[in-house]
CSV table of C-alpha atoms and ligand atoms in Angstrom, one decimal:
chain,number,residue,atom,x,y,z
U,1,MET,CA,9.1,-2.3,-34.9
U,2,PRO,CA,9.0,0.8,-37.2
U,3,ALA,CA,10.8,0.6,-40.6
U,4,PRO,CA,14.1,2.3,-40.5
U,5,MET,CA,14.3,6.0,-41.5
U,6,GLN,CA,17.4,7.8,-42.9
U,7,ILE,CA,17.6,11.5,-42.2
U,8,TYR,CA,20.3,14.2,-42.8
U,9,ASN,CA,21.5,15.3,-39.5
U,10,THR,CA,22.8,19.0,-39.6
U,11,LEU,CA,24.8,18.2,-36.4
U,12,SER,CA,26.9,15.4,-38.0
U,13,ARG,CA,26.5,16.6,-41.6
U,14,ARG,CA,25.7,13.0,-42.6
U,15,VAL,CA,22.8,10.9,-43.5
U,16,GLU,CA,22.0,8.8,-40.5
U,17,GLU,CA,19.5,6.3,-39.4
U,18,LEU,CA,17.0,7.9,-36.9
U,19,GLU,CA,17.2,5.9,-33.7
U,20,PRO,CA,15.0,7.4,-31.0
U,21,LEU,CA,16.1,7.2,-27.4
U,22,GLU,CA,12.9,5.3,-26.6
U,23,PRO,CA,12.4,2.6,-29.4
U,24,GLY,CA,9.5,3.4,-31.6
U,25,HIS,CA,8.8,6.8,-30.1
U,26,VAL,CA,10.2,10.0,-31.7
U,27,ARG,CA,10.0,13.0,-29.6
U,28,LEU,CA,10.2,16.2,-32.0
U,29,TYR,CA,10.5,19.9,-31.3
U,30,THR,CA,9.7,22.3,-34.1
U,31,CYS,CA,10.3,25.8,-33.7
U,32,GLY,CA,7.0,27.8,-34.0
U,33,PRO,CA,5.6,31.2,-35.0
U,34,THR,CA,6.4,34.5,-33.6
U,35,VAL,CA,2.9,35.9,-33.3
U,36,TYR,CA,3.1,39.6,-34.2
U,37,ASP,CA,1.7,39.3,-37.7
U,38,TYR,CA,0.2,36.8,-40.1
U,39,ALA,CA,2.8,34.0,-41.0
U,40,HIS,CA,3.8,34.2,-44.7
U,41,ILE,CA,4.0,31.1,-47.0
U,42,GLY,CA,7.9,30.9,-46.4
U,43,ASN,CA,7.1,30.1,-42.8
U,44,PHE,CA,4.5,27.6,-44.1
U,45,ARG,CA,7.0,25.9,-46.1
U,46,ALA,CA,8.7,25.0,-42.8
U,47,TYR,CA,5.4,24.0,-41.1
U,48,VAL,CA,4.3,22.0,-44.0
U,49,TRP,CA,7.6,20.2,-44.3
U,50,GLU,CA,7.5,19.4,-40.5
U,51,ASP,CA,4.0,18.0,-41.2
U,52,LEU,CA,5.5,15.8,-44.0
U,53,LEU,CA,8.2,14.6,-41.6
U,54,ARG,CA,5.6,13.9,-38.9
U,55,ARG,CA,3.3,12.0,-41.2
U,56,ALA,CA,6.2,10.0,-42.9
U,57,LEU,CA,7.4,9.0,-39.3
U,58,LYS,CA,3.9,7.8,-38.5
U,59,LEU,CA,3.8,6.0,-41.8
U,60,ALA,CA,7.0,4.2,-41.0
U,61,GLY,CA,5.5,3.1,-37.7
U,62,PHE,CA,6.7,5.4,-35.1
U,63,ARG,CA,4.7,7.0,-32.4
U,64,VAL,CA,5.4,11.0,-32.6
U,65,THR,CA,5.2,13.5,-29.7
U,66,GLN,CA,5.5,16.9,-31.3
U,67,VAL,CA,5.9,20.1,-29.6
U,68,MET,CA,5.5,23.5,-31.3
U,69,ASN,CA,6.1,26.7,-29.5
U,70,ILE,CA,4.2,29.8,-29.8
U,71,THR,CA,6.6,32.7,-29.3
U,72,ASP,CA,4.4,35.4,-27.7
U,73,ILE,CA,7.2,37.5,-26.1
U,74,GLU,CA,10.1,38.7,-28.4
U,75,ASP,CA,11.8,42.0,-29.7
U,76,LYS,CA,9.4,42.3,-32.7
U,77,ILE,CA,6.2,41.8,-30.4
U,78,ILE,CA,7.5,44.6,-28.0
U,79,LYS,CA,8.0,46.9,-30.9
U,80,LYS,CA,4.5,46.3,-32.2
U,81,MET,CA,3.0,46.9,-28.6
U,82,ASN,CA,5.0,50.2,-28.5
U,83,ASP,CA,4.3,51.3,-32.1
U,84,GLU,CA,0.5,50.6,-31.9
U,85,ASN,CA,0.0,51.0,-28.2
U,86,LEU,CA,-1.2,47.5,-27.5
U,87,THR,CA,-1.3,45.1,-24.7
U,88,LEU,CA,0.6,42.0,-25.1
U,89,GLU,CA,-2.7,40.1,-25.5
U,90,GLN,CA,-3.9,42.5,-28.2
U,91,ALA,CA,-0.7,42.4,-30.1
U,92,THR,CA,-0.4,38.6,-30.1
U,93,GLN,CA,-3.9,36.8,-29.8
U,94,PRO,CA,-5.3,37.7,-33.2
U,95,TYR,CA,-2.2,36.1,-34.7
U,96,VAL,CA,-2.4,33.0,-32.6
U,97,ASP,CA,-5.9,32.5,-33.8
U,98,ALA,CA,-4.9,33.3,-37.4
U,99,PHE,CA,-2.0,30.8,-37.2
U,100,PHE,CA,-4.3,27.9,-36.1
U,101,GLU,CA,-6.9,28.8,-38.8
U,102,ASP,CA,-4.0,28.8,-41.4
U,103,ILE,CA,-2.5,25.4,-40.3
U,104,ASP,CA,-6.0,23.9,-40.6
U,105,THR,CA,-6.5,25.4,-44.1
U,106,LEU,CA,-3.1,23.8,-45.2
U,107,ARG,CA,-4.1,20.5,-43.4
U,108,ILE,CA,-1.1,20.6,-41.2
U,109,GLU,CA,-1.8,17.9,-38.5
U,110,ARG,CA,-1.9,19.1,-35.0
U,111,ALA,CA,1.1,18.7,-32.7
U,112,GLU,CA,0.6,17.2,-29.4
U,113,HIS,CA,1.7,20.4,-27.5
U,114,TYR,CA,1.5,24.0,-28.4
U,115,PRO,CA,3.1,25.9,-25.4
U,116,ARG,CA,3.2,29.6,-25.2
U,117,ALA,CA,6.4,31.3,-24.0
U,118,THR,CA,4.6,33.6,-21.6
U,119,ASP,CA,3.2,30.5,-19.8
U,120,HIS,CA,6.7,29.2,-19.1
U,121,ILE,CA,8.7,32.1,-17.6
U,122,ARG,CA,9.2,29.9,-14.5
U,123,GLU,CA,10.8,27.2,-16.5
U,124,MET,CA,13.0,29.7,-18.3
U,125,LEU,CA,14.2,31.1,-14.9
U,126,GLN,CA,15.0,27.8,-13.6
U,127,ILE,CA,17.3,27.2,-16.7
U,128,ALA,CA,18.8,30.7,-16.2
U,129,SER,CA,19.5,30.1,-12.5
U,130,ALA,CA,21.1,26.7,-13.2
U,131,LEU,CA,23.4,28.4,-15.7
U,132,ARG,CA,24.3,31.1,-13.3
U,133,ASP,CA,25.1,28.5,-10.5
U,134,ARG,CA,27.4,26.6,-13.0
U,135,GLY,CA,29.3,29.7,-13.6
U,136,LEU,CA,28.3,30.1,-17.3
U,137,THR,CA,26.7,33.6,-17.0
U,138,TYR,CA,27.3,37.1,-16.0
U,139,GLU,CA,25.2,40.0,-15.4
U,140,SER,CA,25.6,43.4,-17.0
U,141,GLN,CA,23.4,46.5,-16.6
U,142,GLY,CA,20.4,44.5,-15.3
U,143,SER,CA,20.6,41.7,-18.0
U,144,LEU,CA,21.9,38.2,-17.7
U,145,TYR,CA,24.2,36.9,-20.5
U,146,PHE,CA,25.4,33.5,-21.5
U,147,LYS,CA,29.3,33.5,-21.7
U,148,ILE,CA,29.8,31.5,-24.9
U,149,ASP,CA,33.6,30.6,-24.3
U,150,SER,CA,32.5,29.0,-21.2
U,151,PHE,CA,30.7,26.3,-23.2
U,152,ASP,CA,33.0,23.9,-25.1
U,153,GLY,CA,30.7,22.8,-27.8
U,154,TYR,CA,29.5,26.3,-28.8
U,155,GLY,CA,29.5,26.7,-32.7
U,156,ARG,CA,29.5,23.0,-33.4
U,157,LEU,CA,26.1,23.0,-35.0
U,158,SER,CA,26.6,25.9,-37.3
U,159,ASN,CA,30.3,25.1,-37.9
U,160,LEU,CA,31.3,28.3,-36.5
U,161,GLU,CA,35.1,28.8,-36.4
U,162,ASN,CA,36.8,29.8,-33.1
U,163,ARG,CA,38.1,33.0,-34.5
U,164,GLU,CA,34.6,34.1,-35.2
U,165,VAL,CA,33.6,33.7,-31.6
U,166,MET,CA,33.9,36.9,-29.6
U,167,SER,CA,33.2,36.1,-26.0
U,168,GLY,CA,33.2,39.2,-23.8
U,169,ALA,CA,31.3,41.4,-26.4
U,170,ARG,CA,27.6,41.1,-26.0
U,171,VAL,CA,24.5,41.0,-28.2
U,172,ASP,CA,21.1,42.0,-26.9
U,173,SER,CA,18.8,41.3,-29.9
U,174,ASP,CA,16.9,38.2,-30.4
U,175,GLU,CA,18.1,37.9,-34.0
U,176,TYR,CA,21.6,38.4,-35.2
U,177,GLY,CA,24.0,37.0,-37.7
U,178,LYS,CA,27.4,35.0,-37.5
U,179,ASP,CA,29.3,38.3,-37.5
U,180,ASP,CA,27.8,38.9,-34.1
U,181,ALA,CA,28.8,35.6,-32.5
U,182,ARG,CA,28.9,37.2,-29.0
U,183,ASP,CA,27.7,36.5,-25.5
U,184,PHE,CA,24.0,36.4,-25.8
U,185,VAL,CA,21.3,37.6,-23.6
U,186,LEU,CA,19.3,35.0,-21.4
U,187,TRP,CA,17.2,37.6,-19.4
U,188,LYS,CA,16.6,41.2,-20.6
U,189,GLY,CA,16.7,43.9,-17.9
U,190,HIS,CA,13.5,46.0,-17.9
U,191,ARG,CA,13.2,49.0,-19.9
U,192,GLU,CA,10.7,51.7,-19.5
U,193,GLY,CA,7.5,50.9,-21.3
U,194,GLU,CA,8.2,47.2,-21.8
U,195,VAL,CA,6.3,44.3,-20.3
U,196,SER,CA,8.3,42.4,-17.6
U,197,TRP,CA,8.3,39.7,-15.2
U,198,PRO,CA,10.0,39.4,-11.7
U,199,SER,CA,13.1,37.2,-11.6
U,200,PRO,CA,16.2,36.5,-9.5
U,201,PHE,CA,18.0,38.7,-11.8
U,202,GLY,CA,15.6,41.7,-11.4
U,203,GLU,CA,12.6,42.7,-13.4
U,204,GLY,CA,12.9,41.8,-17.1
U,205,ARG,CA,11.9,39.4,-19.9
U,206,PRO,CA,13.3,36.3,-21.5
U,207,GLY,CA,15.4,36.2,-24.5
U,208,TRP,CA,13.9,34.3,-27.4
U,209,HIS,CA,16.5,31.4,-27.4
U,210,LEU,CA,15.8,30.6,-23.8
U,211,GLU,CA,12.1,30.2,-24.5
U,212,CYS,CA,12.7,27.2,-26.8
U,213,SER,CA,15.1,25.4,-24.5
U,214,ALA,CA,12.5,25.7,-21.5
U,215,MET,CA,9.6,24.6,-23.6
U,216,ALA,CA,11.3,21.7,-25.4
U,217,MET,CA,12.7,20.3,-22.2
U,218,LYS,CA,9.5,20.7,-20.3
U,219,TYR,CA,7.6,18.6,-22.7
U,220,LEU,CA,10.1,16.4,-24.3
U,221,GLY,CA,12.7,15.8,-21.5
U,222,GLU,CA,16.4,17.2,-21.0
U,223,SER,CA,17.5,14.9,-23.8
U,224,PHE,CA,15.2,14.2,-26.9
U,225,ASP,CA,15.5,12.9,-30.3
U,226,LEU,CA,14.9,15.5,-33.1
U,227,HIS,CA,14.7,19.3,-33.5
U,228,THR,CA,13.8,21.2,-36.6
U,229,GLY,CA,13.4,24.6,-38.1
U,230,GLY,CA,14.3,26.6,-41.0
U,231,VAL,CA,18.1,27.0,-41.9
U,232,ASP,CA,18.1,30.6,-40.7
U,233,ASN,CA,17.4,29.1,-37.2
U,234,ILE,CA,20.8,27.1,-37.2
U,235,PHE,CA,22.6,30.3,-36.0
U,236,PRO,CA,22.1,31.8,-33.6
U,237,HIS,CA,18.9,30.3,-32.5
U,238,HIS,CA,19.7,26.5,-32.4
U,239,GLU,CA,23.2,27.0,-31.4
U,240,ASN,CA,22.2,29.0,-28.5
U,241,GLU,CA,19.3,26.6,-27.5
U,242,ILE,CA,22.1,23.8,-27.3
U,243,ALA,CA,24.5,25.8,-25.3
U,244,GLN,CA,21.8,26.9,-22.6
U,245,SER,CA,20.2,23.4,-22.4
U,246,GLU,CA,23.4,21.4,-22.3
U,247,GLY,CA,25.2,24.0,-19.9
U,248,ALA,CA,22.2,23.8,-17.6
U,249,THR,CA,21.6,20.1,-17.5
U,250,GLY,CA,25.1,18.7,-18.3
U,251,LYS,CA,23.3,16.2,-20.8
U,252,PRO,CA,23.1,16.0,-24.4
U,253,PHE,CA,20.2,18.0,-25.5
U,254,VAL,CA,19.2,16.8,-28.9
U,255,ARG,CA,20.6,13.9,-31.2
U,256,TYR,CA,19.3,14.8,-34.5
U,257,TRP,CA,18.8,18.3,-36.1
U,258,MET,CA,17.0,18.8,-39.3
U,259,HIS,CA,16.5,22.0,-41.2
U,260,VAL,CA,14.5,23.1,-44.1
U,261,ALA,CA,15.9,25.4,-47.0
U,262,HIS,CA,14.1,28.6,-47.7
U,263,LEU,CA,11.1,29.6,-49.8
U,264,MET,CA,12.7,32.2,-52.1
U,265,VAL,CA,11.2,34.8,-54.4
U,266,ASP,CA,13.3,36.1,-57.2
U,267,GLY,CA,16.5,34.7,-55.7
U,268,GLU,CA,15.9,36.0,-52.3
U,269,LYS,CA,14.6,34.4,-48.9
U,270,MET,CA,11.0,35.2,-48.6
U,271,ALA,CA,10.9,37.4,-45.4
U,272,LYS,CA,8.7,39.9,-43.6
U,273,SER,CA,11.6,42.4,-43.4
U,274,LYS,CA,12.2,42.3,-47.3
U,275,GLY,CA,8.5,43.0,-48.1
U,276,ASN,CA,8.7,40.2,-50.8
U,277,PHE,CA,6.2,37.8,-49.1
U,278,TYR,CA,2.6,36.5,-49.5
U,279,THR,CA,0.6,35.3,-46.7
U,280,LEU,CA,-1.6,32.3,-47.2
U,281,ARG,CA,-4.6,34.7,-47.0
U,282,ASP,CA,-3.2,36.7,-50.0
U,283,LEU,CA,-3.1,33.6,-52.1
U,284,LEU,CA,-6.7,32.4,-51.0
U,285,GLU,CA,-8.1,35.9,-51.9
U,286,ARG,CA,-6.5,35.5,-55.3
U,287,GLY,CA,-8.5,32.3,-55.8
U,288,HIS,CA,-5.7,29.7,-55.2
U,289,ALA,CA,-6.7,26.5,-53.6
U,290,PRO,CA,-5.3,25.4,-50.3
U,291,ARG,CA,-4.6,21.9,-51.5
U,292,ALA,CA,-2.6,23.3,-54.3
U,293,ILE,CA,-0.6,25.7,-52.0
U,294,ARG,CA,0.0,22.6,-49.9
U,295,LEU,CA,1.4,20.6,-52.8
U,296,LEU,CA,3.6,23.5,-54.0
U,297,LEU,CA,5.2,23.7,-50.5
U,298,LEU,CA,5.5,20.0,-50.1
U,299,GLY,CA,6.6,19.1,-53.4
U,300,THR,CA,10.3,20.0,-53.4
U,301,TYR,CA,13.0,18.2,-51.4
U,302,TYR,CA,13.4,20.1,-48.3
U,303,ARG,CA,17.1,20.7,-48.4
U,304,GLY,CA,16.9,22.6,-51.7
U,305,SER,CA,15.6,26.1,-51.9
U,306,LEU,CA,12.2,26.5,-53.5
U,307,ASN,CA,11.5,29.4,-55.8
U,308,PHE,CA,7.9,30.6,-55.4
U,309,THR,CA,6.2,31.5,-58.7
U,310,PHE,CA,2.7,31.5,-59.9
U,311,GLU,CA,3.4,29.2,-62.6
U,312,GLY,CA,4.7,26.6,-60.1
U,313,LEU,CA,1.3,27.1,-58.3
U,314,ALA,CA,-0.6,26.6,-61.6
U,315,LYS,CA,1.3,23.4,-62.0
U,316,ALA,CA,0.6,22.2,-58.4
U,317,THR,CA,-3.0,23.1,-59.1
U,318,SER,CA,-3.3,21.0,-62.1
U,319,GLU,CA,-1.6,18.0,-60.4
U,320,VAL,CA,-4.2,18.2,-57.5
U,321,GLN,CA,-6.8,18.2,-60.3
U,322,ARG,CA,-5.3,15.0,-61.7
U,323,LEU,CA,-5.8,13.4,-58.4
U,324,ASP,CA,-9.4,14.6,-58.2
U,325,ASP,CA,-10.0,13.5,-61.7
U,326,MET,CA,-9.0,9.9,-61.1
U,327,ALA,CA,-11.1,9.8,-58.0
U,328,ALA,CA,-14.1,11.1,-59.9
U,329,ARG,CA,-13.6,8.6,-62.7
U,330,LEU,CA,-13.4,5.6,-60.5
U,331,GLU,CA,-16.7,6.8,-58.9
U,332,ARG,CA,-18.3,7.2,-62.3
U,333,GLU,CA,-17.2,4.0,-64.0
U,334,PRO,CA,-18.5,1.0,-62.3
U,335,ALA,CA,-16.2,-2.1,-62.1
U,336,GLY,CA,-17.0,-4.4,-64.9
U,337,SER,CA,-16.3,-7.6,-63.1
U,338,ASP,CA,-15.2,-9.0,-59.8
U,339,GLY,CA,-11.8,-10.4,-59.0
U,340,HIS,CA,-8.2,-9.2,-59.5
U,341,ASP,CA,-6.1,-8.1,-62.2
U,342,GLU,CA,-2.9,-9.8,-60.7
U,343,ALA,CA,-0.4,-7.9,-62.8
U,344,PHE,CA,-2.1,-4.6,-62.0
U,345,ASP,CA,-2.2,-5.3,-58.2
U,346,ALA,CA,1.6,-6.2,-58.3
U,347,ARG,CA,2.4,-2.9,-60.0
U,348,ILE,CA,0.3,-1.0,-57.4
U,349,GLU,CA,2.1,-2.8,-54.5
U,350,GLU,CA,5.5,-1.9,-56.0
U,351,ARG,CA,4.4,1.7,-56.2
U,352,VAL,CA,3.4,1.7,-52.4
U,353,ALA,CA,6.7,0.2,-51.5
U,354,GLU,CA,8.5,2.9,-53.7
U,355,PHE,CA,6.5,5.7,-51.9
U,356,LYS,CA,7.6,4.4,-48.4
U,357,ARG,CA,11.2,3.7,-49.6
U,358,ALA,CA,11.4,7.3,-50.8
U,359,LEU,CA,10.1,8.9,-47.7
U,360,ALA,CA,12.4,6.8,-45.6
U,361,ALA,CA,15.4,8.2,-47.6
U,362,ASP,CA,15.6,11.5,-46.0
U,363,LEU,CA,12.0,12.5,-47.3
U,364,ASN,CA,12.7,12.2,-50.9
U,365,ILE,CA,9.3,13.7,-52.0
U,366,SER,CA,10.1,13.7,-55.6
U,367,SER,CA,10.4,10.0,-55.8
U,368,ALA,CA,7.4,9.7,-53.5
U,369,LEU,CA,5.3,11.9,-55.8
U,370,GLY,CA,6.7,9.8,-58.8
U,371,ALA,CA,5.1,6.7,-57.3
U,372,VAL,CA,1.7,8.6,-56.6
U,373,PHE,CA,1.4,10.0,-60.2
U,374,GLY,CA,2.6,6.7,-61.7
U,375,THR,CA,-0.2,5.1,-59.8
U,376,VAL,CA,-2.7,7.6,-61.1
U,377,ARG,CA,-1.3,6.8,-64.7
U,378,GLU,CA,-1.8,3.2,-64.3
U,379,ALA,CA,-5.3,3.5,-63.2
U,380,HIS,CA,-6.3,5.5,-66.0
U,381,GLN,CA,-4.7,3.0,-68.4
U,382,ALA,CA,-6.6,0.3,-66.8
U,383,LEU,CA,-9.8,2.1,-66.9
U,384,ASP,CA,-9.2,3.0,-70.7
U,385,ARG,CA,-8.8,-0.5,-71.3
U,386,GLY,CA,-11.9,-1.3,-69.4
U,387,GLU,CA,-10.0,-3.7,-67.2
U,388,LEU,CA,-10.2,-2.7,-63.5
U,389,PRO,CA,-12.2,-5.4,-61.6
U,390,SER,CA,-13.5,-4.7,-58.2
U,391,GLY,CA,-10.7,-6.4,-56.2
U,392,SER,CA,-8.1,-4.3,-58.0
U,393,ARG,CA,-10.1,-1.1,-57.3
U,394,GLU,CA,-9.9,-2.0,-53.7
U,395,GLN,CA,-6.1,-2.5,-54.0
U,396,LEU,CA,-5.9,1.0,-55.8
U,397,ALA,CA,-8.2,2.5,-53.1
U,398,SER,CA,-5.9,1.3,-50.2
U,399,ALA,CA,-2.7,2.4,-52.0
U,400,MET,CA,-4.4,5.9,-52.4
U,401,ASP,CA,-5.2,5.8,-48.6
U,402,VAL,CA,-1.5,5.2,-47.9
U,403,PHE,CA,-0.4,8.2,-50.0
U,404,GLN,CA,-3.1,10.4,-48.8
U,405,SER,CA,-2.2,9.6,-45.1
U,406,VAL,CA,1.1,11.6,-45.8
U,407,LEU,CA,0.1,14.0,-48.8
U,408,ASP,CA,-3.4,14.8,-47.5
U,409,LEU,CA,-4.4,16.2,-50.9
U,410,ALA,CA,-7.8,14.4,-51.5
U,411,ALA,CA,-11.0,16.5,-52.1
U,412,GLU,CA,-13.3,16.8,-49.2
U,413,THR,CA,-16.2,14.7,-49.9
U,414,ASP,CA,-19.7,16.0,-49.0
U,415,ALA,CA,-22.3,13.2,-49.5
U,416,GLY,CA,-25.3,15.7,-49.0
U,417,LEU,CA,-23.8,18.0,-51.8
U,418,ASP,CA,-23.2,15.2,-54.0
U,419,GLU,CA,-26.7,14.1,-54.0
U,420,GLU,CA,-27.9,17.5,-54.6
U,421,VAL,CA,-25.6,18.0,-57.6
U,422,GLU,CA,-26.8,14.6,-59.0
U,423,ALA,CA,-30.3,15.8,-58.7
U,424,LEU,CA,-29.7,19.3,-60.3
U,425,ILE,CA,-27.9,17.3,-63.3
U,426,GLU,CA,-31.0,15.0,-63.7
U,427,GLN,CA,-33.3,18.2,-64.0
U,428,ARG,CA,-30.9,19.7,-66.3
U,429,ASN,CA,-30.8,16.6,-68.6
U,430,ALA,CA,-34.7,16.5,-68.5
U,431,ALA,CA,-34.8,20.3,-69.5
U,432,ARG,CA,-32.4,19.6,-72.3
U,433,LYS,CA,-34.5,16.7,-73.6
U,434,ALA,CA,-37.5,19.0,-73.6
U,435,LYS,CA,-35.3,21.6,-75.5
U,436,ASN,CA,-35.7,24.0,-72.6
U,437,PHE,CA,-32.2,25.4,-72.9
U,438,ALA,CA,-32.9,28.5,-70.7
U,439,GLU,CA,-33.6,26.2,-67.9
U,440,SER,CA,-30.7,23.9,-68.7
U,441,ASP,CA,-28.4,27.1,-68.8
U,442,ARG,CA,-29.8,28.3,-65.6
U,443,ILE,CA,-29.0,24.9,-63.8
U,444,ARG,CA,-25.5,25.0,-65.2
U,445,ALA,CA,-25.0,28.5,-64.0
U,446,GLU,CA,-26.4,27.7,-60.5
U,447,LEU,CA,-23.8,24.9,-60.2
U,448,THR,CA,-20.9,26.8,-61.5
U,449,ALA,CA,-21.7,29.5,-58.8
U,450,ARG,CA,-21.5,26.7,-56.3
U,451,GLY,CA,-18.1,25.6,-57.8
U,452,ILE,CA,-19.4,22.6,-59.6
U,453,LEU,CA,-18.2,22.3,-63.3
U,454,LEU,CA,-20.1,20.2,-65.7
U,455,GLU,CA,-18.8,18.6,-68.8
U,456,ASP,CA,-21.1,16.9,-71.5
U,457,THR,CA,-19.4,13.8,-72.9
U,458,PRO,CA,-20.6,10.9,-75.0
U,459,GLN,CA,-21.1,8.9,-72.0
U,460,GLY,CA,-23.2,11.7,-70.3
U,461,THR,CA,-22.7,14.6,-68.1
U,462,VAL,CA,-19.8,14.5,-65.7
U,463,TRP,CA,-19.1,17.0,-63.0
U,464,LYS,CA,-16.1,18.1,-60.9
U,465,ARG,CA,-15.5,20.5,-58.1
U,466,LYS,CA,-13.5,23.5,-59.0
U,467,LEU,CA,-10.4,23.4,-56.8
R,1,LIG,P1,10.0,32.9,-37.6
R,1,LIG,O1,8.5,33.3,-37.1
R,1,LIG,O2,10.6,34.1,-38.3
R,1,LIG,O3,10.5,32.7,-36.3
R,1,LIG,O4,9.9,31.8,-38.4
R,1,LIG,C1,9.1,30.5,-38.0
R,1,LIG,C2,9.7,29.4,-38.9
R,1,LIG,O5,9.6,29.7,-40.4
R,1,LIG,C3,11.2,29.1,-38.6
R,1,LIG,O6,11.4,27.8,-38.5
R,1,LIG,C4,11.9,29.7,-39.8
R,1,LIG,O7,13.1,29.2,-40.1
R,1,LIG,C5,10.9,29.6,-41.0
R,1,LIG,N1,11.2,30.4,-42.1
R,1,LIG,C6,11.1,31.8,-42.0
R,1,LIG,N2,11.2,32.3,-43.3
R,1,LIG,C7,11.4,31.2,-44.2
R,1,LIG,C8,11.5,31.1,-45.6
R,1,LIG,N3,11.5,32.0,-46.4
R,1,LIG,N4,11.4,29.6,-46.1
R,1,LIG,C9,11.3,28.7,-45.3
R,1,LIG,N5,11.2,28.8,-43.9
R,1,LIG,C10,11.3,29.9,-43.3
R,2,LIG,ZN1,12.9,27.9,-31.4
């Protein structure tokens, strides 16, 4: 049985224990990218946090089936096609490819399914038809609308007050605010110059909200456990997903909803439309390390907003460096003795328990990171005292494995490169002994160019990888 996991449920506005419909198996839907441009690091705050959630669930012992949709038909995509005279494929495929490259760069574990909206038009039309058959829709000027006052629970997730709901008035755009809580479009009637599909309601294309309901229910069932996204998705997107799905099936759609707060820049949400954004590629070009960006996005409790600054990124970089330094030191300094330091082992065991407890408490990442860096400190202290026997090193290594199964911040090891570096360091030492400083400088420069930094210490030359 998995260990209990407490999460804050947006729907109940309380911290609750996550109890999946099928014991031990969490079915999770995470709203994915709209592929008309590169995702910015605000989007990646959401995806990296969802990766933390997924990995924390797995650490607690749950099996996870995760779906992340690819929105490849939506208002912004249509606009791009028209502005730049592109086919749907030309407008979207480069950004689908970029998205997968970026999630690999950030070490976001792959979901089980990445369905694309355009491959699920049939499922969307089935939901729309079911809604029409149940009398929850009406047609106007070739489009099909959801009548929000026909669905009792409308507004429950976003705490929308009755007086704010304006049924009878309509909204056609995929994105809108609470001020526009009106009947929303399920199927948009064909307009000149737009891609379209045939349907029982005439030629047209799906509304964005319908897309997620169809893909979620196809892969996870009509009722499933957990649905996430950024807080900007609560209204209207998730509110509309609930109305459509429950309206069509008559069953509860999702039991738990979790939402991540925004990545901000100078007090404002990072957003394409505001122009205040960095893509992952922007930061990599400036020389920042993917692992540091991952830690920066991961390291703040998800329900609080996170202000993006380069100082914050520098701090994350030095924290990742601390993890690397400890790993390098353990490799460099052989164990002096066999056996265990019992007191050390007990402290490490407690840190691991603390890490798990923190993540199970609504993903309290600050405490979890406290346990990790506390462990790093203990390890340095034990090494400084020259008291880390081989059994305790193994204990430490398995603790780090638990941490890294969730954080995934360890340096990639490359045994071939390591050997080459060691050989070059030997050559450099020989050159220095022979007072051939030109040669020793050349070797240092060659290593620097390959991202390897040398430091000459009283114990000899040590090296580390530039992040
Ligand atoms: P979009 O492509 O705009 O639909 O966004 C994809 C995901 O990123 C959604 O879950 C959004 O809620 C989330 N998102 C967008 N901007 C931000 C931001 N500045 N901070 C955190 N999450 C964001
Ligand atoms: Zn969605």
